[in-house]
Coordinates of C-alpha atoms and ligand atoms in Angstrom, one line a residue:
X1 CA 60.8 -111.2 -198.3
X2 CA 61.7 -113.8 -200.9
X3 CA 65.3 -113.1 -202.4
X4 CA 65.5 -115.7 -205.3
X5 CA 69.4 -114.8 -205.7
X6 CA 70.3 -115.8 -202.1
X7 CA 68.3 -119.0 -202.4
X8 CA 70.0 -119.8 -205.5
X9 CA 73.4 -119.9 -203.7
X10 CA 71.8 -122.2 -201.2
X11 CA 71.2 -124.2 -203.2
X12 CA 74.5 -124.4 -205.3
X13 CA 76.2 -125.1 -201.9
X14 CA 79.0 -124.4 -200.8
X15 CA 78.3 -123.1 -196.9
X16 CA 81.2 -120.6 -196.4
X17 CA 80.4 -118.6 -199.1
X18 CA 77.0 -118.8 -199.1
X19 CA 77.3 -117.2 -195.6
X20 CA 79.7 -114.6 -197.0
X21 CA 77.4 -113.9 -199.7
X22 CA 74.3 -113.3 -197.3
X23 CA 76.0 -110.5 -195.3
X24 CA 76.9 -108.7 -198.7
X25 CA 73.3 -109.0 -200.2
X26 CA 71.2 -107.8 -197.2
X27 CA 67.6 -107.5 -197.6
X28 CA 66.0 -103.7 -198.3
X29 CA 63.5 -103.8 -195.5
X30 CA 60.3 -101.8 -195.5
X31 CA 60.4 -101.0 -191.6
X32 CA 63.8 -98.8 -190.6
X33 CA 65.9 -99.7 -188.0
X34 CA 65.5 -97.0 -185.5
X35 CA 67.3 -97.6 -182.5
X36 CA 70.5 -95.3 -181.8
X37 CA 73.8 -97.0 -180.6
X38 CA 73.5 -94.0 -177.9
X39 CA 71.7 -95.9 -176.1
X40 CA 73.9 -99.2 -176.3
X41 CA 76.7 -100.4 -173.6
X42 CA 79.3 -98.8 -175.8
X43 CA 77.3 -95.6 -176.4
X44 CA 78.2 -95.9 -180.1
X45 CA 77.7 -97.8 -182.9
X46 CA 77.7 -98.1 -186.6
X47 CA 73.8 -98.3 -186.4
X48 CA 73.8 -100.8 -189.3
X49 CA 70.6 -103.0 -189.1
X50 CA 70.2 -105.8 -187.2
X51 CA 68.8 -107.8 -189.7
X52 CA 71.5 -107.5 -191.7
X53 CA 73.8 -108.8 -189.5
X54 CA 74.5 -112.4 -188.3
X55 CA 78.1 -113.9 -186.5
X56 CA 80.5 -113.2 -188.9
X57 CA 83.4 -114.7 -186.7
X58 CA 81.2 -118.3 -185.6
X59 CA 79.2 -118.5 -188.7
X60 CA 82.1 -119.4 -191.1
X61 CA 84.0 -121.5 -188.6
X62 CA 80.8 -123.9 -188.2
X63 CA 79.9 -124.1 -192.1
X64 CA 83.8 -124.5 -192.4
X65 CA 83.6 -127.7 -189.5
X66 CA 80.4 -128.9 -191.4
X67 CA 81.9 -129.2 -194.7
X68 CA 84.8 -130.7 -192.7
X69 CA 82.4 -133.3 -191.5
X70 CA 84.2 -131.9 -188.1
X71 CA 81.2 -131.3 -186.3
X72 CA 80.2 -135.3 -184.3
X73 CA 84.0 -135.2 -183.0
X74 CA 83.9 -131.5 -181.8
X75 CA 80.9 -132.3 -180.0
X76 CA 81.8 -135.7 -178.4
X77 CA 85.1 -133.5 -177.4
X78 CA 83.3 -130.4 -176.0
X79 CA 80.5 -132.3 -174.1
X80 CA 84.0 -132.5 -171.5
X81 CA 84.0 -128.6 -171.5
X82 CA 82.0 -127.4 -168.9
X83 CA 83.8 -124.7 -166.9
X84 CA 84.5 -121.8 -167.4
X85 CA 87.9 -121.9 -166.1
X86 CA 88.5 -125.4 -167.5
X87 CA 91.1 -125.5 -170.0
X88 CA 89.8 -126.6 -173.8
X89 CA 89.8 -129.9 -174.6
X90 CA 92.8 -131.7 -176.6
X91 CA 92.2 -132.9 -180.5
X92 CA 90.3 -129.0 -181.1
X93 CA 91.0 -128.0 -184.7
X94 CA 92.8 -125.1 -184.9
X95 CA 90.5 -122.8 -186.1
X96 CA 88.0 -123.9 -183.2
X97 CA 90.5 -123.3 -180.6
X98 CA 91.5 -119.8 -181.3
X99 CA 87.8 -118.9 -182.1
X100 CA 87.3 -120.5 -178.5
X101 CA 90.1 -118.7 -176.6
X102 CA 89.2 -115.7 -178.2
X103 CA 85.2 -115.9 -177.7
X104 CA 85.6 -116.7 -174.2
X105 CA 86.8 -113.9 -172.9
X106 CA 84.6 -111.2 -171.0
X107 CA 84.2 -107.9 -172.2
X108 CA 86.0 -105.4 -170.9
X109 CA 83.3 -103.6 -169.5
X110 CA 82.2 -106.7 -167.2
X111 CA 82.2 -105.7 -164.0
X112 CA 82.8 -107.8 -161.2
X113 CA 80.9 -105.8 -158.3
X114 CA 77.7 -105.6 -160.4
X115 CA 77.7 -109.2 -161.2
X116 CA 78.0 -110.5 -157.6
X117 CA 75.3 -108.2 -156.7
X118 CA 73.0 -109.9 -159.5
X119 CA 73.8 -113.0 -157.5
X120 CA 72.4 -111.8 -154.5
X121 CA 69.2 -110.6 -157.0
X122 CA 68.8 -114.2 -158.1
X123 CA 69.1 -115.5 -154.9
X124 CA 66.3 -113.6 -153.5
X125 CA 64.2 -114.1 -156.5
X126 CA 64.7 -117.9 -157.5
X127 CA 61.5 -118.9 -156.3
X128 CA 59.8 -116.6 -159.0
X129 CA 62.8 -117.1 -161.9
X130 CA 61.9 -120.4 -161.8
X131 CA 58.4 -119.7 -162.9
X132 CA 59.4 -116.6 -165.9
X133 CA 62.3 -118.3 -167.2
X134 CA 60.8 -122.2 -166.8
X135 CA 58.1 -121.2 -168.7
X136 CA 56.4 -117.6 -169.1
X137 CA 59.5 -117.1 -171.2
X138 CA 59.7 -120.2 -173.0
X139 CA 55.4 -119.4 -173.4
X140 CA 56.2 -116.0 -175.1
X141 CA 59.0 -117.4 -177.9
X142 CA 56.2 -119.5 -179.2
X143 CA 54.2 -116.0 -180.3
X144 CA 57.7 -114.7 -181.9
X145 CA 57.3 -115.6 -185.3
X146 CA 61.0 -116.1 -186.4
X147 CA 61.7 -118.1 -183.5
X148 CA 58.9 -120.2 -183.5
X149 CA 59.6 -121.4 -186.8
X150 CA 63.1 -121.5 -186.6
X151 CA 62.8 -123.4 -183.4
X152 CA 59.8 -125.7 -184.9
X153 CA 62.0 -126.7 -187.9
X154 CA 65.6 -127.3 -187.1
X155 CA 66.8 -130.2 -184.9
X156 CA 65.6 -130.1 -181.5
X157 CA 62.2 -128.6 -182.7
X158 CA 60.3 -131.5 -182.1
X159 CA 60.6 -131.6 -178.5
X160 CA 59.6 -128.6 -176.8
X161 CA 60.9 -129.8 -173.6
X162 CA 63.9 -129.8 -174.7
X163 CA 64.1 -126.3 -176.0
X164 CA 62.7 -125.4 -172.8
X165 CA 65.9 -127.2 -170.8
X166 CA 67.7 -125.0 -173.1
X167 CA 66.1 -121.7 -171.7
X168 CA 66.0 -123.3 -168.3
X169 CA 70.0 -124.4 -168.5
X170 CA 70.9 -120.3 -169.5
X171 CA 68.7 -119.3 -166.5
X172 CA 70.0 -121.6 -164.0
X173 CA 73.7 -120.9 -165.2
X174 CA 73.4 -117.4 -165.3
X175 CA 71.5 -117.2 -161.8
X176 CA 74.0 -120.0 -159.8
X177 CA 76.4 -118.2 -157.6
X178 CA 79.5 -118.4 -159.7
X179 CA 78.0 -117.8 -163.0
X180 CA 81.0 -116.2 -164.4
X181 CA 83.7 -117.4 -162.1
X182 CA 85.9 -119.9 -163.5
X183 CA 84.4 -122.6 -161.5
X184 CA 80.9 -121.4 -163.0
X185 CA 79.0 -122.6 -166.6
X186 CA 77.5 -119.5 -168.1
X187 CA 80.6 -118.6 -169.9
X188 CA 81.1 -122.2 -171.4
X189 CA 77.0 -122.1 -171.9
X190 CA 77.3 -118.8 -174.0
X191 CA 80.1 -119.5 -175.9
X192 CA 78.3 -123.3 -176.9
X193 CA 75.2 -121.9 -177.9
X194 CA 76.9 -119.1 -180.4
X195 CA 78.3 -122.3 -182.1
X196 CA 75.2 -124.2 -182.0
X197 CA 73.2 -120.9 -183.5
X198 CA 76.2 -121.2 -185.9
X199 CA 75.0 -124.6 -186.6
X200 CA 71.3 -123.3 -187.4
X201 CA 72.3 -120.6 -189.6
X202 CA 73.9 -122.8 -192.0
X203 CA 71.6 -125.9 -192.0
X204 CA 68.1 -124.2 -191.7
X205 CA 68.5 -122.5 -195.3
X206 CA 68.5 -126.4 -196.6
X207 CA 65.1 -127.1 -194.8
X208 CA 62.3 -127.1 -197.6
X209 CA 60.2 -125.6 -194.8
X210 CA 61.9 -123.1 -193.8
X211 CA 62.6 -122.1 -197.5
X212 CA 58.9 -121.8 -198.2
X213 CA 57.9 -120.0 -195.0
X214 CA 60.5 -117.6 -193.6
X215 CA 60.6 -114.1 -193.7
X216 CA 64.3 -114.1 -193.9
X217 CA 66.9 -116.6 -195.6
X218 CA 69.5 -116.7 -193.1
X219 CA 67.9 -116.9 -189.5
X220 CA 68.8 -116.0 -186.1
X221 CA 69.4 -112.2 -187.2
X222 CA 71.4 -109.6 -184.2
X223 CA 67.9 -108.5 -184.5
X224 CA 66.5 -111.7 -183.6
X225 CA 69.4 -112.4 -180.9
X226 CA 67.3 -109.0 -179.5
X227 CA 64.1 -109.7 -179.7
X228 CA 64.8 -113.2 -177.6
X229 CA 67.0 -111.4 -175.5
X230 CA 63.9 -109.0 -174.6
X231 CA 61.9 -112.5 -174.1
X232 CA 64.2 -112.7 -170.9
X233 CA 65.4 -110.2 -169.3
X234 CA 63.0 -107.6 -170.3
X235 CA 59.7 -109.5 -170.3
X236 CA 60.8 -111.1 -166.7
X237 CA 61.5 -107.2 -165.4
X238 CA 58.3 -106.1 -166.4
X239 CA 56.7 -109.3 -164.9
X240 CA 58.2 -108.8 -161.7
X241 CA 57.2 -104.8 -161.7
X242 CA 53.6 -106.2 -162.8
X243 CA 53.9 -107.9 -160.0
X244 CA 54.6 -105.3 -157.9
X245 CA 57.7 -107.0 -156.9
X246 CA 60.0 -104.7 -154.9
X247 CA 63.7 -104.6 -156.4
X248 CA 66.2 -102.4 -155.3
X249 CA 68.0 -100.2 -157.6
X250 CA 71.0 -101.9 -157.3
X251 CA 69.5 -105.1 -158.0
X252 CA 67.4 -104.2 -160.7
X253 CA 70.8 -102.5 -162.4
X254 CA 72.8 -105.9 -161.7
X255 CA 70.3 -108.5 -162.8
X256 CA 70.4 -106.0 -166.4
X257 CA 74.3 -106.0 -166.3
X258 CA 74.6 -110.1 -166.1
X259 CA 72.1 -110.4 -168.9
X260 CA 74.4 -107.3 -171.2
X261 CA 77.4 -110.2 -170.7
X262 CA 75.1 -113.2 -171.2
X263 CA 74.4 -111.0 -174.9
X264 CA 77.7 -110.0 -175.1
X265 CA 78.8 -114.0 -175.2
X266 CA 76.4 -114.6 -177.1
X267 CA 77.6 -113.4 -180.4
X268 CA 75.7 -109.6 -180.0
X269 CA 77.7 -106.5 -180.6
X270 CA 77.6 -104.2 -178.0
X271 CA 76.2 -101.4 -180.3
X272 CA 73.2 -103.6 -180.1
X273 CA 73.1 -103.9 -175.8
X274 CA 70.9 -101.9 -174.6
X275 CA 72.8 -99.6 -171.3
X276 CA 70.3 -99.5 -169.2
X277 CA 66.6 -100.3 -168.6
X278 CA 65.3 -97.4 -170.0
X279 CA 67.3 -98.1 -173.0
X280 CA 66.2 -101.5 -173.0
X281 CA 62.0 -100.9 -172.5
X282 CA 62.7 -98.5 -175.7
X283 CA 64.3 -101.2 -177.8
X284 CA 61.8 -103.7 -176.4
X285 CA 59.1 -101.7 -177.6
X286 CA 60.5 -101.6 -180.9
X287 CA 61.6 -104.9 -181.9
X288 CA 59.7 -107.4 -179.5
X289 CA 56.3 -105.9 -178.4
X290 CA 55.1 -104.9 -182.3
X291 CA 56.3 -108.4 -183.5
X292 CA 54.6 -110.7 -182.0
X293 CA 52.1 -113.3 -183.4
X294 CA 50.5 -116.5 -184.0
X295 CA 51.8 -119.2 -186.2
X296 CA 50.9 -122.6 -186.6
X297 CA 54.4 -123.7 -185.9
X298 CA 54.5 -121.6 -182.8
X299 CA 50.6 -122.6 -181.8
X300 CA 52.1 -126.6 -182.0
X301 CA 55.2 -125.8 -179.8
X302 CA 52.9 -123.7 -177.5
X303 CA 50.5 -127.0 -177.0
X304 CA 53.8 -129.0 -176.2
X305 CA 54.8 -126.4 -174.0
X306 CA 51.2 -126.8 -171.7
X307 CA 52.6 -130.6 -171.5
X308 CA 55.2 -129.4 -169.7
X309 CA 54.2 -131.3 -165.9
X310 CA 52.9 -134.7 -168.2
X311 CA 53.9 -137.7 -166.7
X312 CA 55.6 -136.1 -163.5
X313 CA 54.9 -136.1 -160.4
X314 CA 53.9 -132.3 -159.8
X315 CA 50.5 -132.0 -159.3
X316 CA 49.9 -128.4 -159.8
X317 CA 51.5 -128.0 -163.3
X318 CA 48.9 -129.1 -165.1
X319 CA 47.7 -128.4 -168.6
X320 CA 44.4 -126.4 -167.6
X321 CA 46.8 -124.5 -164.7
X322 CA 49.8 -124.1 -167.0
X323 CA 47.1 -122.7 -169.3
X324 CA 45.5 -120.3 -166.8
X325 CA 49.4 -118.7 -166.0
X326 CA 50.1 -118.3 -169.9
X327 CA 46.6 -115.9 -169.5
X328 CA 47.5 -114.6 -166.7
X329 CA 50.7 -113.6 -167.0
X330 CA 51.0 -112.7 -171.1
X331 CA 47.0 -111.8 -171.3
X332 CA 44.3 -112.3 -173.3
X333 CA 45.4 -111.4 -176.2
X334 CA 48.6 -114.2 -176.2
X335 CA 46.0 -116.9 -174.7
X336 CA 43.5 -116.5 -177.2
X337 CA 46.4 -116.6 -180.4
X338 CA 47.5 -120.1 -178.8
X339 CA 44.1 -121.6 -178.3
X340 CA 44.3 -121.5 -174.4
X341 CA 40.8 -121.9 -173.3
X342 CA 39.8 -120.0 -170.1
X343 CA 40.1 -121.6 -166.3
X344 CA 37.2 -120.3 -164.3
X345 CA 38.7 -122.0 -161.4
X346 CA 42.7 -120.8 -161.5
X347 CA 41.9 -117.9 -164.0
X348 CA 39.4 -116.5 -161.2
X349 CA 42.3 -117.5 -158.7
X350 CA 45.2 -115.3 -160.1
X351 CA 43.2 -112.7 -160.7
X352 CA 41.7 -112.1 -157.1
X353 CA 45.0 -113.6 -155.2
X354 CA 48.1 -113.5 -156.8
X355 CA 48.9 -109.8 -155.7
X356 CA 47.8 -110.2 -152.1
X357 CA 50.0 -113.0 -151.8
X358 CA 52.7 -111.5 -154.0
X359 CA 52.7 -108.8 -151.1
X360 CA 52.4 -111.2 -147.8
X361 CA 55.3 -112.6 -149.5
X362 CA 57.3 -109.5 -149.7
X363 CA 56.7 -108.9 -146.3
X364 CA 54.2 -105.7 -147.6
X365 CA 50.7 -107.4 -146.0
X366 CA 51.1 -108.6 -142.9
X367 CA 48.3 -111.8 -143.0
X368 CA 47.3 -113.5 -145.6
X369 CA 43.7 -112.4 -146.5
X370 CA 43.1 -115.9 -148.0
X371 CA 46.0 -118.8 -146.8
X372 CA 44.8 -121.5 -148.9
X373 CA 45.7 -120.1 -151.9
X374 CA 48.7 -118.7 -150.5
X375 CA 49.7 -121.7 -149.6
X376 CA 48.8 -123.5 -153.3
X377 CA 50.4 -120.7 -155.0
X378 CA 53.8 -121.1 -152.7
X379 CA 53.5 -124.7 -153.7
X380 CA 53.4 -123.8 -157.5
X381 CA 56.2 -121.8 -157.2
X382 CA 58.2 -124.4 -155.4
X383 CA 57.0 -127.4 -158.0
X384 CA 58.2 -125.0 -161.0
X385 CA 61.9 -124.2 -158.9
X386 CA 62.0 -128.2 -158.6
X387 CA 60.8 -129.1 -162.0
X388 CA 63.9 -126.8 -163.2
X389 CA 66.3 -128.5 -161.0
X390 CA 65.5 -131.8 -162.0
X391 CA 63.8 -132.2 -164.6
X392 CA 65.2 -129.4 -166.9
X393 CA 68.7 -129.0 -165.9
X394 CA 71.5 -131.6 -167.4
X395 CA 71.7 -130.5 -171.1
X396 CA 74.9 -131.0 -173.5
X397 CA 74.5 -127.7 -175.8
X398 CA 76.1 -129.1 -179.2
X399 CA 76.5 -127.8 -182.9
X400 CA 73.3 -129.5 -184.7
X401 CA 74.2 -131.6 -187.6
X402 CA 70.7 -131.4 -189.3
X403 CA 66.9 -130.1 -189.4
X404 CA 64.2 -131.4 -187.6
X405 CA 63.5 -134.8 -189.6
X406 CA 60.2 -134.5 -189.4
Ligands
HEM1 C1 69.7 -123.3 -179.6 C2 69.6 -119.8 -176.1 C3 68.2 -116.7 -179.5 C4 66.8 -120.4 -182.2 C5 69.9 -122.6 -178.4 C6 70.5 -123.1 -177.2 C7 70.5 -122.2 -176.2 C8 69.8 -121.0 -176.8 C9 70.9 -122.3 -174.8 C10 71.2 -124.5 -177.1 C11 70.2 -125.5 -176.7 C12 70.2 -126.8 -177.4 O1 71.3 -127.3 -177.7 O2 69.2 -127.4 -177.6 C13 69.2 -118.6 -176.8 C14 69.3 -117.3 -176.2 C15 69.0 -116.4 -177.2 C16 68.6 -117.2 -178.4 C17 69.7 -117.0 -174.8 C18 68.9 -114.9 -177.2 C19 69.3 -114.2 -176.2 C20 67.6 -117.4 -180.5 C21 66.9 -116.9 -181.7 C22 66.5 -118.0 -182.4 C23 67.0 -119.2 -181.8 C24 66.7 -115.4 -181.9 C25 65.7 -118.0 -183.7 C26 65.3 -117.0 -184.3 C27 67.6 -121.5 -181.8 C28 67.6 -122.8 -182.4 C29 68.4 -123.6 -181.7 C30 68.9 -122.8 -180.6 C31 66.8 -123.2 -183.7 C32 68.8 -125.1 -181.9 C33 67.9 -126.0 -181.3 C34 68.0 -127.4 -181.9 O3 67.5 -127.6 -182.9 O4 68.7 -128.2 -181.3 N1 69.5 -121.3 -178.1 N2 68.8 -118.5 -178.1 N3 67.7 -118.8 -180.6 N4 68.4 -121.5 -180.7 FE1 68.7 -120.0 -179.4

């Protein structure tokens, strides 16, 4: 809802307190913010709303490096930042530094076993990750409004390939075998793109666009850290169970724990993690499944998306196949919001075949009742696990300086 006061001190200027200003004059919002903090990692909470509450530790620092005109030097000296054991760079402002050293660090509640054991999960499931997070993910942001638009107007929005090397970077970082060891990324990963969300939260207010359409003034919300999260983890659990993919307890409970300390580096507050999967299907159900819709920005970035396989040489991830998955695996509903016209040929094809081979694959049908399209479908897979290697892999996460110029 429009807030003519907060716009005003937009527009005066003057980022840092502008920011400080925001968290004081919260929105009243029609819809309460149900969820208990009983059912977060830390089992407790203040149960403030989500939508109330930004970063108030990153946000500052980065309107206090914009004003600075701080922002090209810090990124030209993080890009050599890449582990997560790697000392910082020389030359960091202060400020940065300790904001760094501190942000850095795990949570307590990290725990060491569970994370190795999501290793062995993303190990045995890389061939479909490669698939929900290289796309059925990156598919579903474009039907949550606040992202879309968010996404569609500040820097890199023009470029959905891009934002989807952004997705694809988190989920190859946070699947690689030493995600959070010190000669992993993720850590360095997280802790870059809570400054770069820094970045958006300052410099989208400015954007005309954003101004005139947004539901909120500041974005990128806990709440919307949430609902994103639940674009991942969540949506790729219930996917996978869709699927009728057999996980093991143990898995299924490790694969959840490396996402909790993916949000946790992120910027969320633990009162806002959901502790476990049931915790996080009744969150999900609140805050992702009700909100999501068409907009014309996220309709555009949607169309980019089906582009995806342009100009590459990977036959089978074509616009009209691309197309078919999104209907496939979000349904009828999603397709039809984001103009995705049916594919008798591959729509007929995922129907009738995906689960048989989904099960000769698991080792749960001994055959395959129909190997042709076992074998196309193997070769999808593997096309969408190489596209994400290649294609989508070497990104430089950095603080934006503006919008989307366009
Ligand atoms: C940037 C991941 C939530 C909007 C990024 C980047 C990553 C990322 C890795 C850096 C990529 C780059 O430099 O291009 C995530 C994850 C999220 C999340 C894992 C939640 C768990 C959100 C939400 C919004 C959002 C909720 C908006 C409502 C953006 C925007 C950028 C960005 C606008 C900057 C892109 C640009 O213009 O360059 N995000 N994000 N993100 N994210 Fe997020």
């Amino acid at each position: 809802m429009e807030n003519p006061a907060r716009r005003d001190i937009l527009k005066a200027g003057g980022l840092l307190g502008a920011l400080g200003a925001f968290a004081a004059a919260a929105p009243a919002r029609a819809r309460p913010w149900r969820w208990s903090p009983s059912g977060s990692v830390p089992g407790t909470g203040s149960g403030a709303d989500p939508r109330t509450v930004w970063d108030d530790e990153a946000d500052p620092l980065v309107a206090s490096l914009l004003d600075r005109g701080d922002v090209p030097r810090v990124n030209e000296l993080l890009r050599s930042w890449t582990k997560n054991g790697q000392p910082l760079p020389d030359g960091l402002p202060d400020d940065l530094r300790d904001f760094l050293e501190h942000a850095r660090r795990l949570p307590p509640w990290a725990d060491p076993g569970l994370l190795e054991t999501a290793v062995r999960f993303n190990e045995k499931r890389g061939l479909y990750l490669g698939v929900l997070y290289g796309f059925v993910s990156g598919m579903m942001s474009t039907v949550i409004p606040e992202e879309a638009l968010a996404v569609y107007y500040s820097k890199g929005g023009a470029n959905m390939k891009r934002r989807i090397s952004r997705t694809a970077k988190l989920g190859y970082d946070i699947g690689s075998r030493n995600a959070y060891r010190p000669d992993g990324e993720m850590i360095v990963t997280s802790v870059k793109t809570r400054l770069a969300h820094a970045g958006v939260r300052n410099l989208l207010p400015r954007s005309s666009h954003w101004a005139n359409l947004a539901p909120e003034d500041v974005p990128i919300s806990q709440h919307d850290m949430m609902v994103t999260w639940h674009s991942l983890p969540t949506s790729v659990m219930r996917t996978l169970r869709q699927w009728q993919v057999p996980i093991p307890e143990d898995e299924s409970r490790a694969f959840l724990h490396s996402w909790q300390v993916s949000a946790h580096m992120l910027g969320i507050r633990d009162e806002y993690i959901p502790a476990t999967w049931d915790d996080a299907e009744s969150q999900a159900r609140e805050v992702l499944d009700p909100i999501l819709a068409p907009t014309p920005e996220g309709q555009k970035l949607a169309d980019m998306l089906l582009d995806l396989g342009r100009g590459l040489d990977f036959t089978l991830l074509t616009r009209p196949i691309l197309g078919a998955l999104t209907r496939f695996a979000l349904g009828d509903e999603i397709a039809d919001w984001l103009h995705i016209p049916r594919e008798p040929v591959w729509g007929t094809l995922l129907d009738v075949a995906w689960g048989p081979f989904i099960a000769v694959r698991e080792g749960l049908l001994p055959l395959p009742p129909a190997p042709e399209a076992y074998w196309t479908f193997d070769e999808f897979l593997r096309q969408f696990v190489l596209l994400y290697m290649s294609e989508l892999r070497p990104i430089s996460i950095e603080i934006p300086e503006h919008n989307n110029p366009n």
